[in-house]
Coordinates of C-alpha atoms in Angstrom, one line a residue:
M185 CA 93.6 95.7 96.8
M186 CA 96.6 94.8 98.2
P187 CA 95.9 96.6 101.9
A188 CA 99.1 95.4 103.4
C189 CA 101.0 98.5 102.3
R190 CA 99.9 100.3 105.0
F191 CA 100.3 99.6 108.9
I192 CA 97.2 97.4 110.3
P193 CA 97.6 95.5 113.7
G194 CA 98.4 92.2 113.2
A195 CA 99.2 92.3 109.2
R196 CA 102.8 92.3 109.9
E197 CA 102.8 89.1 111.7
I198 CA 100.4 87.4 108.7
L199 CA 102.6 88.6 106.2
I200 CA 105.6 87.2 108.0
A201 CA 103.9 83.9 108.5
G202 CA 103.2 83.8 104.9
H203 CA 106.5 84.7 103.5
G204 CA 107.7 82.1 106.0
A205 CA 105.6 79.2 104.8
L206 CA 107.1 79.5 101.2
L207 CA 110.7 78.1 103.4
L208 CA 108.8 74.7 103.2
F209 CA 109.7 74.4 99.7
A210 CA 113.3 74.6 100.3
A211 CA 113.9 71.1 98.9
V212 CA 112.5 72.4 95.8
P213 CA 115.4 72.6 93.0
L214 CA 116.9 75.7 92.7
R215 CA 118.8 77.4 90.2
S216 CA 119.9 81.3 89.8
A217 CA 119.6 82.9 86.3
D218 CA 121.3 85.4 84.3
A219 CA 118.9 88.2 84.1
H220 CA 119.3 88.3 80.5
A221 CA 118.8 84.6 79.8
I222 CA 115.9 82.8 78.6
L223 CA 115.1 80.2 81.5
D224 CA 112.4 78.1 79.8
E225 CA 110.8 77.4 76.7
T226 CA 107.7 75.5 77.4
P227 CA 104.6 77.1 77.2
R228 CA 103.2 77.6 80.1
I229 CA 100.0 79.6 82.5
A230 CA 101.9 82.4 84.7
I231 CA 99.4 82.1 87.7
I232 CA 100.5 85.2 89.6
S233 CA 99.6 85.5 93.1
A234 CA 99.8 89.1 94.9
F235 CA 100.0 87.5 98.6
A236 CA 102.1 84.8 99.8
P237 CA 99.1 82.5 101.4
E238 CA 97.9 81.9 98.0
L239 CA 101.0 80.8 96.6
T240 CA 102.0 78.5 99.3
I241 CA 98.5 76.7 99.0
L242 CA 99.3 76.5 95.0
K243 CA 103.1 75.5 95.8
R244 CA 102.1 72.2 97.7
E245 CA 100.1 70.9 94.9
L246 CA 102.4 71.6 92.2
E247 CA 104.2 68.3 90.6
D248 CA 107.3 68.1 88.9
A249 CA 108.4 71.3 90.8
S250 CA 111.6 73.3 90.0
E251 CA 112.4 77.0 91.2
F252 CA 114.4 79.8 89.1
T253 CA 115.4 83.0 90.6
V254 CA 115.7 86.3 88.4
N255 CA 116.4 89.6 90.2
G256 CA 115.4 88.0 93.2
V257 CA 111.9 86.9 92.1
V258 CA 111.4 83.1 92.5
F259 CA 109.7 81.4 89.9
S260 CA 108.2 77.9 90.5
T261 CA 107.6 76.0 87.5
G262 CA 105.5 72.6 87.5
T263 CA 102.2 71.0 86.6
L264 CA 99.3 72.0 88.6
E265 CA 95.5 70.5 87.4
G266 CA 96.8 69.1 84.2
H267 CA 98.6 72.2 83.1
E268 CA 102.4 73.5 82.6
V269 CA 102.5 76.5 85.2
V270 CA 105.0 79.0 86.3
L271 CA 104.0 80.6 89.8
F272 CA 105.1 83.7 91.3
L273 CA 104.5 86.8 93.5
S274 CA 103.4 90.2 91.8
G275 CA 104.8 92.3 94.9
I276 CA 102.4 95.0 96.1
S277 CA 101.3 97.9 93.8
V278 CA 101.0 98.6 90.4
V279 CA 104.9 99.3 89.7
N280 CA 105.5 95.8 91.4
A281 CA 103.2 94.1 89.5
A282 CA 103.9 95.3 86.5
M283 CA 107.7 94.6 86.8
T284 CA 107.5 90.9 87.5
T285 CA 104.9 90.3 85.1
Q286 CA 107.2 91.7 82.5
L287 CA 109.8 89.8 84.1
A288 CA 108.3 86.5 83.5
F289 CA 107.1 87.1 79.7
D290 CA 111.1 87.9 79.4
H291 CA 112.1 84.6 80.9
F292 CA 109.1 81.9 80.1
A293 CA 106.9 81.0 77.3
I294 CA 103.4 82.3 78.7
R295 CA 100.6 81.7 77.0
D296 CA 98.0 82.8 79.6
V297 CA 97.9 84.9 82.9
V298 CA 95.7 84.3 85.5
F299 CA 96.4 86.7 88.4
S300 CA 94.8 85.8 92.0
G301 CA 94.7 88.1 95.2
I302 CA 92.5 89.5 97.7
A303 CA 90.7 92.9 97.2
G304 CA 88.4 95.7 98.2
G305 CA 84.6 95.5 97.5
V306 CA 83.4 98.6 95.7
D307 CA 80.1 97.5 94.4
P308 CA 77.3 97.8 97.6
G309 CA 75.6 94.5 96.1
L310 CA 79.3 92.6 96.9
N311 CA 79.9 91.3 100.4
I312 CA 83.4 90.1 102.0
G313 CA 84.2 86.7 100.7
D314 CA 82.6 87.4 97.2
V315 CA 85.2 86.4 94.6
V316 CA 85.0 88.9 91.8
I317 CA 86.0 87.9 87.9
A318 CA 85.9 91.5 86.0
E319 CA 85.3 91.7 82.4
R320 CA 88.2 94.9 82.4
W321 CA 90.4 96.7 84.5
G322 CA 91.5 100.4 84.1
Q323 CA 94.1 102.3 86.5
Y324 CA 91.9 104.6 88.2
L325 CA 94.7 106.6 89.7
E326 CA 96.3 107.7 86.4
M327 CA 95.3 111.2 86.8
L328 CA 95.8 115.0 86.2
F329 CA 95.7 116.9 89.7
A330 CA 94.2 120.0 88.2
R331 CA 95.1 123.7 89.0
E332 CA 92.1 125.7 90.8
T333 CA 91.2 129.0 88.7
D334 CA 88.2 131.3 89.6
D335 CA 86.4 129.7 86.6
G336 CA 86.8 126.1 88.3
W337 CA 89.7 123.6 87.5
A338 CA 92.3 123.6 84.3
T339 CA 93.0 120.8 82.6
M340 CA 95.8 119.9 80.6
P341 CA 94.7 119.9 76.7
F342 CA 97.4 116.6 75.8
F343 CA 95.4 114.2 78.5
E344 CA 91.9 112.7 77.6
Y345 CA 89.8 112.5 80.6
P346 CA 87.2 109.8 80.1
Y347 CA 85.6 110.0 83.5
G348 CA 84.5 112.6 86.1
H349 CA 86.4 114.2 88.4
L350 CA 86.5 114.2 92.0
G351 CA 87.8 117.9 93.2
M352 CA 91.2 118.6 91.6
M353 CA 91.6 114.8 90.4
F354 CA 90.8 114.0 86.9
P355 CA 91.2 110.5 85.7
R356 CA 92.7 110.1 82.6
A357 CA 93.5 107.3 80.2
V358 CA 97.4 105.9 79.6
T359 CA 99.5 105.4 76.5
V360 CA 100.1 102.1 75.5
L361 CA 102.8 100.7 73.4
R362 CA 101.9 97.2 71.7
R363 CA 103.6 94.2 70.1
G364 CA 103.0 94.4 66.4
A365 CA 101.6 98.1 67.0
E366 CA 102.7 100.7 64.5
Q367 CA 101.9 103.3 66.6
P368 CA 101.4 104.1 70.4
E369 CA 97.5 104.1 71.3
T370 CA 95.5 105.8 73.9
R371 CA 93.0 103.7 76.3
F372 CA 91.3 103.7 79.6
W373 CA 90.2 99.8 79.9
F374 CA 92.4 96.9 79.3
T375 CA 89.8 93.7 78.3
V376 CA 89.8 90.2 80.1
D377 CA 90.6 87.5 77.2
E378 CA 87.0 85.9 76.1
R379 CA 88.3 82.2 76.4
L380 CA 89.2 82.6 79.5
L381 CA 86.4 84.8 80.5
A382 CA 83.9 81.7 79.2
S383 CA 85.8 79.3 81.4
A384 CA 84.9 81.3 84.2
R385 CA 81.9 81.5 83.7
S386 CA 81.6 77.4 83.1
M387 CA 82.9 76.9 86.1
A388 CA 81.5 79.6 88.5
D389 CA 78.5 77.9 89.7
R390 CA 80.5 74.5 90.7
V391 CA 82.7 76.2 93.0
A392 CA 81.9 76.1 97.1
L393 CA 83.3 79.0 98.6
R394 CA 84.3 79.0 102.4
R395 CA 82.2 81.5 104.6
C396 CA 84.0 80.6 108.0
T397 CA 87.7 81.3 109.0
T398 CA 89.7 78.8 110.8
E399 CA 89.4 80.7 113.8
G400 CA 85.7 80.7 113.7
S401 CA 84.5 84.1 112.2
C402 CA 81.7 83.4 109.8
L403 CA 80.0 85.5 107.2
E404 CA 76.4 86.3 107.4
E405 CA 76.0 84.9 103.8
T406 CA 77.6 82.1 102.0
P407 CA 80.4 84.0 99.3
R408 CA 79.7 83.8 95.7
I409 CA 81.3 84.3 92.3
V410 CA 80.7 87.1 90.2
I411 CA 81.5 87.3 86.5
G412 CA 81.4 90.6 84.7
G413 CA 81.7 94.6 85.2
S414 CA 84.8 96.6 85.7
G415 CA 88.0 96.6 88.5
V416 CA 90.4 99.5 88.8
S417 CA 93.4 99.4 90.3
G418 CA 96.1 102.1 91.5
S419 CA 99.0 102.6 94.3
A420 CA 96.6 103.4 97.2
F421 CA 95.4 101.1 100.1
V422 CA 91.4 102.4 99.9
D423 CA 89.3 102.6 103.6
N424 CA 87.4 105.7 102.8
A425 CA 83.6 105.5 102.5
A426 CA 83.4 108.6 100.2
F427 CA 86.3 107.8 97.8
R428 CA 84.8 104.4 97.4
T429 CA 81.2 105.7 96.6
W430 CA 82.9 107.9 93.8
T431 CA 84.8 105.1 92.5
Y432 CA 81.7 102.9 92.2
Q433 CA 79.3 105.7 90.5
T434 CA 82.3 107.0 88.1
F435 CA 83.8 104.0 87.0
D436 CA 80.9 101.4 87.7
A437 CA 83.8 99.6 89.5
R438 CA 82.6 96.2 91.5
V439 CA 86.3 96.0 92.9
L440 CA 89.3 98.0 93.5
D441 CA 93.3 96.6 94.2
M442 CA 96.8 97.5 94.0
E443 CA 98.0 95.1 90.8
S444 CA 95.8 94.0 88.5
A445 CA 95.2 96.6 85.8
A446 CA 99.0 96.7 85.7
V447 CA 99.3 93.1 84.9
A448 CA 96.4 93.3 82.3
H449 CA 98.2 96.4 81.1
V450 CA 101.5 94.6 80.2
A451 CA 99.8 91.5 79.3
Y452 CA 98.2 93.7 76.6
A453 CA 101.3 95.3 75.7
N454 CA 102.5 91.6 75.1
D455 CA 99.6 90.5 73.5
I456 CA 99.1 87.7 75.8
P457 CA 95.4 86.8 77.1
F458 CA 94.9 87.7 80.9
I459 CA 92.3 87.0 83.4
G460 CA 92.0 88.4 87.1
V461 CA 90.6 86.7 90.1
R462 CA 89.8 88.8 93.1
S463 CA 88.6 88.0 96.6
L464 CA 86.9 90.6 98.7
S465 CA 88.6 90.5 102.2
D466 CA 87.3 94.1 103.1
L467 CA 84.9 96.7 101.9
A468 CA 87.5 99.7 101.1
G469 CA 85.6 101.8 104.0
G470 CA 82.1 100.7 103.2
G471 CA 81.7 98.8 105.9
A472 CA 79.8 100.1 109.5
G473 CA 82.6 99.4 111.8
A474 CA 86.5 98.9 111.2
N475 CA 88.1 97.3 108.4
Q476 CA 87.9 93.4 108.4
M477 CA 90.6 92.8 106.1
E478 CA 92.7 91.2 109.1
V479 CA 89.7 88.8 110.1
F480 CA 88.8 87.9 106.8
L481 CA 92.4 87.8 104.8
G482 CA 92.7 84.1 104.9
L483 CA 89.5 83.3 104.1
A484 CA 89.5 85.6 100.9
A485 CA 92.8 84.2 99.9
D486 CA 91.6 80.6 100.1
N487 CA 88.5 81.4 97.9
A488 CA 90.8 82.9 95.6
T489 CA 93.0 79.9 95.1
A490 CA 89.8 77.7 94.9
V491 CA 88.6 79.8 92.1
V492 CA 92.0 79.5 90.2
K493 CA 92.1 75.8 90.4
A494 CA 88.3 75.2 89.2
L495 CA 89.5 77.6 86.3
L496 CA 92.4 75.6 85.7
R497 CA 90.1 72.5 85.2
E498 CA 87.7 74.1 83.3
M499 CA 90.5 75.2 80.9
G500 CA 91.1 71.5 80.4
E501 CA 94.5 70.0 80.4
D502 CA 97.4 70.6 78.5
S503 CA 97.7 68.1 75.4

């Protein structure tokens, strides 16, 4: 979940600072490209960040860096942790994430996708700072808003409803066109690549995550990496305890965000392996007090970045 889509005091300044930090890389060679030209045929891992501070950290460590701009999106290529990569921001929301991911597929030879960002915790067993690498992602706000009748809610027969509803809101599966398929298919979940998931499991116990922010705010417990379970995405900033509970009980979700399932959907359609790394900056309305995203955003972003780098190391180096 990318909470920056609604106003939270101070969040605007953080966003501006994050984007401003990208100007540090103005010395990197920058090339504009025709929107329909293939930019680069080197097989690369696409590392997609939902939030500018994460991308800033990764770009600092990028070797032999170059930049391309397509439709206003800046793509940074180079070597990171022994891999040829391309880094870029997804943009906030499922639409932006899907658009920028497909743009990368159209202009680069992408072999794997690693998505990283902050999110809201849904599983009551998780805490702020924890990093979740889910096994599957679904778009839980793909819905029918049903008509109310004397007998209850009237659903439409041409949709599939694999999960229970919340009032008039009935989650539905989506139709997917996939490269090489003879006809569309209908599905709710998009699974994470098993090879990438195995690498995540191998490195999980060897990554030390931060407990305290640079300003001195500390979590009660040291964050941990959690592998497996479900994640859900949709175009909503969630800070509501009742909706959070419904999401957990209905989808058995551990985490929710605004981009991952869209990227997983596009990766599936293009038959490209995908994995998502999400660090909890808040509890989506489940905390005792006010939302703490603003307090722990930086810590969550740093933890997500540390996990992405460890994942790349576990995958070995390109030959």
